[in-house]
XYZ file of C-alpha atoms in Angstrom:
437
model
C 132.641 177.711 145.358
C 135.229 179.559 146.580
C 135.766 183.231 146.018
C 139.144 182.501 144.298
C 137.457 180.169 141.737
C 134.752 182.469 141.287
C 137.346 185.182 140.403
C 138.268 182.875 137.492
C 135.018 183.076 135.805
C 133.695 186.482 134.312
C 130.945 186.740 136.953
C 132.859 187.753 140.333
C 130.100 190.388 140.995
C 127.493 187.724 141.405
C 128.630 186.673 144.703
C 125.704 184.513 145.667
C 125.637 180.953 144.480
C 123.559 180.460 141.049
C 120.007 180.624 141.847
C 118.435 177.101 142.624
C 114.623 178.059 143.504
C 113.705 179.738 140.054
C 111.614 177.759 137.615
C 111.835 180.150 134.605
C 114.378 182.361 133.058
C 112.286 185.555 134.069
C 112.496 184.400 137.783
C 116.278 183.721 137.247
C 116.524 187.368 135.615
C 114.973 188.908 138.976
C 117.089 187.007 141.333
C 120.395 187.708 139.475
C 119.620 191.410 139.178
C 118.886 191.583 142.872
C 122.264 189.749 143.428
C 124.294 191.985 140.995
C 123.006 195.300 142.197
C 123.609 194.392 145.911
C 127.109 194.358 145.039
C 127.359 197.719 143.372
C 127.825 201.223 144.968
C 125.331 203.600 144.058
C 123.184 200.885 142.396
C 120.761 202.275 139.822
C 117.054 201.654 140.095
C 116.171 198.811 137.531
C 112.767 197.480 136.449
C 112.019 194.416 134.483
C 109.197 194.026 131.856
C 108.469 190.666 130.327
C 107.145 190.975 126.710
C 106.670 187.258 125.651
C 106.488 188.079 121.985
C 110.133 189.236 122.191
C 111.356 185.630 122.790
C 115.107 185.825 123.147
C 115.491 189.405 122.445
C 115.749 192.360 124.685
C 116.059 196.035 124.989
C 117.349 198.355 127.988
C 116.181 201.658 128.033
C 117.343 204.701 130.502
C 115.165 207.374 131.982
C 117.318 209.612 134.085
C 119.450 207.284 136.233
C 116.865 204.520 136.204
C 116.907 201.422 133.608
C 114.064 199.385 132.243
C 114.900 195.876 130.701
C 112.296 194.619 128.410
C 112.429 191.132 126.944
C 110.807 187.747 126.486
C 111.441 185.133 129.164
C 115.114 184.360 128.108
C 115.656 187.771 126.668
C 114.880 189.314 129.976
C 117.855 187.217 131.694
C 120.226 188.006 128.827
C 119.499 191.798 129.346
C 120.028 191.543 132.922
C 123.322 190.022 132.475
C 124.274 192.572 129.594
C 123.357 195.394 132.056
C 125.357 194.096 135.009
C 128.279 193.553 132.685
C 128.178 197.017 131.691
C 127.735 198.531 135.030
C 130.716 196.611 136.398
C 132.940 196.872 133.360
C 132.014 200.502 132.589
C 131.166 199.926 129.092
C 128.412 201.426 127.065
C 125.066 199.664 126.556
C 123.937 198.615 123.299
C 121.064 200.736 121.724
C 117.859 199.349 120.552
C 116.373 195.845 120.375
C 119.073 193.246 120.826
C 118.152 190.117 118.823
C 120.460 186.814 118.470
C 121.485 186.598 114.946
C 121.518 182.635 115.279
C 118.695 180.890 116.825
C 120.826 177.701 117.964
C 123.824 178.804 119.882
C 125.414 175.438 120.686
C 128.183 174.070 122.746
C 128.997 170.394 121.983
C 130.536 168.629 124.972
C 132.783 165.550 123.919
C 132.462 163.836 127.328
C 132.331 160.099 127.684
C 130.259 158.103 130.043
C 133.286 156.897 132.103
C 134.069 160.397 132.891
C 136.942 160.944 130.369
C 136.574 163.902 127.835
C 137.993 163.507 124.135
C 140.015 166.556 123.559
C 139.577 167.518 127.233
C 142.050 169.551 128.985
C 140.111 170.711 131.795
C 139.876 167.783 134.072
C 136.998 165.304 134.131
C 133.566 165.455 132.886
C 131.047 167.548 134.589
C 128.310 165.251 133.822
C 129.590 161.858 134.010
C 131.876 159.301 135.874
C 132.250 155.561 136.061
C 129.678 154.775 133.419
C 126.772 156.927 134.834
C 125.630 160.284 135.238
C 127.417 161.897 137.905
C 127.197 165.661 138.387
C 127.294 168.395 141.066
C 123.800 170.270 140.787
C 125.688 173.654 142.217
C 128.365 173.297 139.465
C 125.711 172.820 136.761
C 123.856 175.680 137.782
C 126.963 177.864 137.893
C 127.856 176.657 134.399
C 124.353 177.539 133.120
C 124.707 180.738 134.602
C 128.079 181.466 132.856
C 126.679 180.317 129.527
C 123.404 182.089 129.802
C 125.352 185.272 130.693
C 126.936 185.259 127.055
C 123.482 184.100 125.359
C 124.392 180.573 124.803
C 121.173 178.302 124.806
C 121.972 174.798 123.838
C 124.349 172.277 125.489
C 125.058 168.769 124.080
C 126.444 167.032 127.002
C 127.909 163.974 125.368
C 130.626 162.995 122.871
C 129.589 162.580 119.325
C 131.752 159.290 119.229
C 129.123 157.707 121.354
C 130.587 154.872 123.661
C 128.668 152.449 125.808
C 126.852 153.317 127.963
C 126.017 156.756 126.719
C 123.402 155.243 124.408
C 121.334 154.992 127.518
C 120.769 158.965 127.470
C 117.589 158.173 125.305
C 116.524 155.115 127.181
C 114.183 154.482 130.171
C 116.932 153.585 132.571
C 118.796 157.058 132.590
C 116.083 159.529 131.339
C 114.617 160.311 134.786
C 118.005 161.421 135.650
C 118.772 163.323 132.452
C 115.314 165.049 133.201
C 116.642 166.339 136.295
C 119.617 167.701 134.701
C 117.636 169.465 132.112
C 115.722 171.188 135.025
C 118.944 172.479 136.245
C 119.733 174.537 133.049
C 116.122 175.263 132.115
C 115.687 178.399 134.194
C 118.849 179.872 132.457
C 117.080 179.567 129.042
C 119.362 176.342 128.048
C 118.097 173.443 126.499
C 119.987 170.071 126.395
C 120.876 167.989 123.273
C 122.275 164.395 122.997
C 124.765 163.007 120.751
C 123.174 159.583 119.457
C 124.404 156.631 117.977
C 123.194 155.740 114.556
C 122.495 151.927 115.220
C 120.769 151.703 118.696
C 117.748 149.726 117.217
C 120.086 146.854 116.759
C 120.409 146.635 120.647
C 116.892 146.232 120.877
C 115.957 143.219 118.540
C 116.128 144.773 115.339
C 118.403 143.162 112.926
C 119.211 146.423 110.656
C 119.694 150.164 111.285
C 118.604 150.882 107.572
C 116.980 154.257 107.592
C 114.619 152.933 104.892
C 113.462 149.818 107.030
C 109.971 150.346 108.552
C 110.753 148.827 111.905
C 113.961 150.989 112.276
C 111.718 154.153 111.461
C 109.048 152.931 113.951
C 111.641 152.416 116.557
C 113.116 155.773 116.389
C 109.408 157.338 116.430
C 108.481 155.556 119.578
C 112.069 156.059 121.442
C 112.150 159.804 120.549
C 108.444 160.315 121.681
C 109.612 158.498 125.183
C 112.668 161.001 125.296
C 110.433 164.037 124.903
C 108.039 162.596 127.505
C 110.639 163.301 129.950
C 112.454 166.151 128.376
C 109.841 168.124 126.614
C 112.134 171.026 125.570
C 114.990 168.906 124.241
C 116.914 170.736 121.449
C 117.251 167.810 119.440
C 119.858 165.003 118.416
C 123.418 165.414 117.162
C 124.811 162.546 114.961
C 127.940 161.522 113.563
C 127.674 158.781 111.022
C 130.033 156.734 108.765
C 133.173 158.535 110.178
C 135.979 157.514 112.212
C 134.398 153.810 112.773
C 130.917 155.186 113.636
C 127.904 153.256 112.050
C 125.704 155.094 109.391
C 123.676 154.707 106.484
C 126.493 153.910 104.208
C 126.414 150.445 105.588
C 123.071 149.999 103.893
C 123.797 151.672 100.575
C 121.807 154.611 101.593
C 123.164 158.193 101.445
C 123.062 160.957 104.371
C 119.963 162.499 103.455
C 118.261 159.212 103.755
C 119.845 158.717 107.249
C 119.278 162.240 108.558
C 115.682 162.553 107.217
C 114.731 159.346 109.087
C 115.755 160.809 112.294
C 114.434 164.219 111.511
C 110.740 162.894 110.930
C 110.885 161.188 114.334
C 111.872 164.652 115.971
C 109.695 166.872 114.026
C 106.316 166.194 115.950
C 108.219 167.296 119.042
C 109.671 170.570 117.485
C 113.307 168.807 117.804
C 116.180 169.608 115.475
C 118.575 167.067 113.802
C 122.100 168.223 113.651
C 124.146 166.156 111.516
C 127.907 166.438 111.415
C 129.653 166.499 108.206
C 133.115 165.494 109.200
C 132.926 162.518 107.078
C 136.157 160.767 105.327
C 138.185 157.834 105.190
C 140.155 157.810 108.467
C 142.217 154.741 107.440
C 143.912 156.812 104.510
C 147.659 156.007 104.458
C 149.605 159.034 105.124
C 151.659 158.056 101.984
C 148.412 158.276 99.708
C 148.801 161.447 97.951
C 145.992 160.767 95.489
C 142.830 160.439 97.931
C 141.818 164.162 98.647
C 140.823 163.890 102.285
C 139.603 167.686 102.413
C 137.403 167.184 99.492
C 135.462 164.165 100.913
C 132.746 165.908 102.844
C 132.007 167.810 99.784
C 131.670 164.922 97.565
C 129.414 163.214 100.211
C 127.180 166.212 100.813
C 126.637 168.757 97.981
C 124.888 166.599 95.485
C 122.045 166.294 98.197
C 121.580 169.953 98.619
C 117.900 170.495 98.726
C 116.804 166.831 99.863
C 116.947 167.213 103.513
C 113.984 167.791 105.954
C 113.525 171.471 107.137
C 114.615 170.472 110.721
C 117.721 169.012 109.636
C 120.881 171.069 110.202
C 124.160 169.985 108.585
C 126.946 170.912 110.898
C 130.435 171.866 109.092
C 133.676 172.367 110.504
C 135.015 175.806 109.410
C 137.577 174.582 107.431
C 137.618 171.398 105.186
C 140.595 169.525 106.977
C 140.130 169.516 110.709
C 140.024 172.670 113.021
C 143.548 174.010 111.715
C 144.793 177.454 112.634
C 145.188 178.268 109.137
C 142.985 176.659 106.437
C 140.398 178.097 103.889
C 136.812 178.005 104.614
C 135.100 174.891 103.893
C 133.608 175.001 100.307
C 130.551 173.312 101.439
C 129.317 176.616 102.825
C 129.040 177.971 99.309
C 127.653 175.062 97.575
C 124.561 174.074 99.516
C 122.091 177.086 99.558
C 119.096 175.080 99.845
C 120.021 173.356 103.048
C 120.219 174.305 106.824
C 123.748 174.538 107.748
C 125.566 175.134 110.926
C 129.207 176.345 111.519
C 131.329 174.362 113.883
C 134.302 175.919 115.782
C 136.558 174.509 118.379
C 137.065 176.149 121.816
C 139.031 173.053 123.025
C 142.556 173.846 122.124
C 143.561 170.455 120.335
C 145.633 172.196 117.775
C 146.329 175.666 119.564
C 148.236 174.706 122.630
C 145.774 172.245 124.554
C 145.010 174.712 126.946
C 148.594 175.025 128.410
C 149.556 177.622 125.978
C 147.641 180.859 125.531
C 145.596 181.192 122.595
C 142.914 183.766 121.863
C 140.531 182.621 119.270
C 138.434 185.605 118.542
C 140.681 187.244 115.871
C 140.431 183.937 113.960
C 136.644 184.010 114.126
C 136.520 187.577 112.639
C 138.707 186.348 109.837
C 136.270 183.561 109.123
C 133.268 185.767 109.032
C 135.232 188.469 106.852
C 135.303 185.406 104.320
C 131.832 183.818 105.297
C 128.683 185.873 105.301
C 127.175 185.185 108.645
C 123.886 184.638 107.114
C 125.297 181.747 104.971
C 124.299 179.569 107.956
C 121.427 179.464 110.277
C 123.107 178.286 113.603
C 126.708 177.812 115.210
C 128.348 175.178 117.532
C 131.484 174.967 119.168
C 133.380 172.034 120.716
C 133.877 173.026 124.376
C 136.905 173.593 126.422
C 135.049 172.762 129.523
C 135.810 170.116 132.456
C 135.715 169.532 136.212
C 138.599 171.757 137.275
C 137.793 174.370 139.616
C 137.607 177.112 136.958
C 135.889 174.993 134.301
C 138.507 175.891 131.522
C 141.765 174.546 132.915
C 143.964 177.591 131.872
C 142.366 180.541 133.457
C 142.751 182.600 130.139
C 140.899 179.699 128.289
C 137.867 181.101 129.580
C 138.456 184.068 127.184
C 137.357 181.830 124.432
C 134.145 180.469 125.941
C 133.154 183.990 126.939
C 133.929 185.299 123.502
C 132.291 182.610 121.583
C 129.079 183.417 123.503
C 129.337 187.038 122.217
C 130.169 185.855 118.579
C 127.246 183.449 118.596
C 124.985 186.352 119.340
C 126.495 188.854 117.095
C 129.134 187.485 114.397
C 130.273 191.269 114.036
C 131.448 191.364 117.480
C 134.898 193.271 117.645
C 137.626 190.699 119.013
C 139.395 193.258 120.956
C 136.321 194.508 122.614
C 135.249 191.007 123.522
C 138.779 190.126 125.186
C 138.845 193.495 127.025
C 135.244 192.919 128.445
C 136.012 189.501 129.605
C 139.518 191.048 131.238
C 137.622 193.614 132.883
C 134.996 191.488 134.330
C 137.286 188.803 135.445
C 140.109 190.683 136.990
C 138.199 193.984 137.588
C 140.345 195.827 135.547
C 139.277 199.249 134.502
C 140.692 201.683 131.734
C 143.501 202.780 134.011
C 144.996 199.385 134.704
C 143.997 197.054 131.880
C 146.829 197.534 129.503
């Protein structure tokens, strides 16, 4: 990758290619620290200390001019990136143990197997082309480095509108290649997730996808076990069902708890999560129909089911009841399901905010959301990505500020929007206090 392209990410101070020989996040932390310090004048002494019990948490302490970073496997890597950011941007380091607010900090790619990206404004897919997996390992590692540097830890690589042949992501034909992709991002503390179609048993000789049918249940148990044989740390499955022509449990007179729980039980022995999108409505509603309340649809489909979902099910809810609008109220579902695991879904892809031609900085909007929605209302957070195969990953160079800031907000919803934007600008364009305004 050229220097000019590196400059359009927020990591220009890491001049070496993303490490390829590391097997764990702790090894990556050591390599990235050496790379970053080598490019600093008067670099301080920094020591690393692994404390497995800390998991993703980390702490940076200072003794004179020397620093010690302590953290779990992934936490150590996050701490290294945060120290390098502070040293390069001239910002203060946070004090005390830093722990992510959300355990799952997810990116949802809407990439199709033909290489197209739904709502994509940054070129072709980083993962697919011509109906097959097709990726550049160096670019995937650089992407993983970028995501890990802001604390993101789950990457769902394919569109929730699963189109043929993306169903092969969970089948034997593609799994060896997918396992290789998982191995590229694993040393950066990132786990893959797959969007799955609801009805693949019907591709394999079963006449139904009814979640209460034993043959269907058995098929999912066996197929999920096969997936985890290849990718033991898979984060889980993401599902869009009964919406915009997608198959789902409504076809069989079942509700969405029936559908989600069946899949969740297949994932549970492997520690996987079932993330179930709640964007469910009648997409064939006539625009002249003023009686049907589209924004109310998801509320009506789900809230009466509160408390009936398996404990590894997470309902993923768009921030507003309509569809990623710049100005719409918080979805009432967040307040109506206290007994269910919920995730907040945002959109980095600028579908309604300029399609990555116009500049639109999202952090102030997210601050408004969290002023209305207590952060603890949800247990996870997800965002539809603005990524693509363009040299700088996000098309418009300024669109990267939203990807960068999303990572900071996913780690800490109390992040100050102005501070996030200023930090991105300082790192990307090497601004300091004298020339950043």
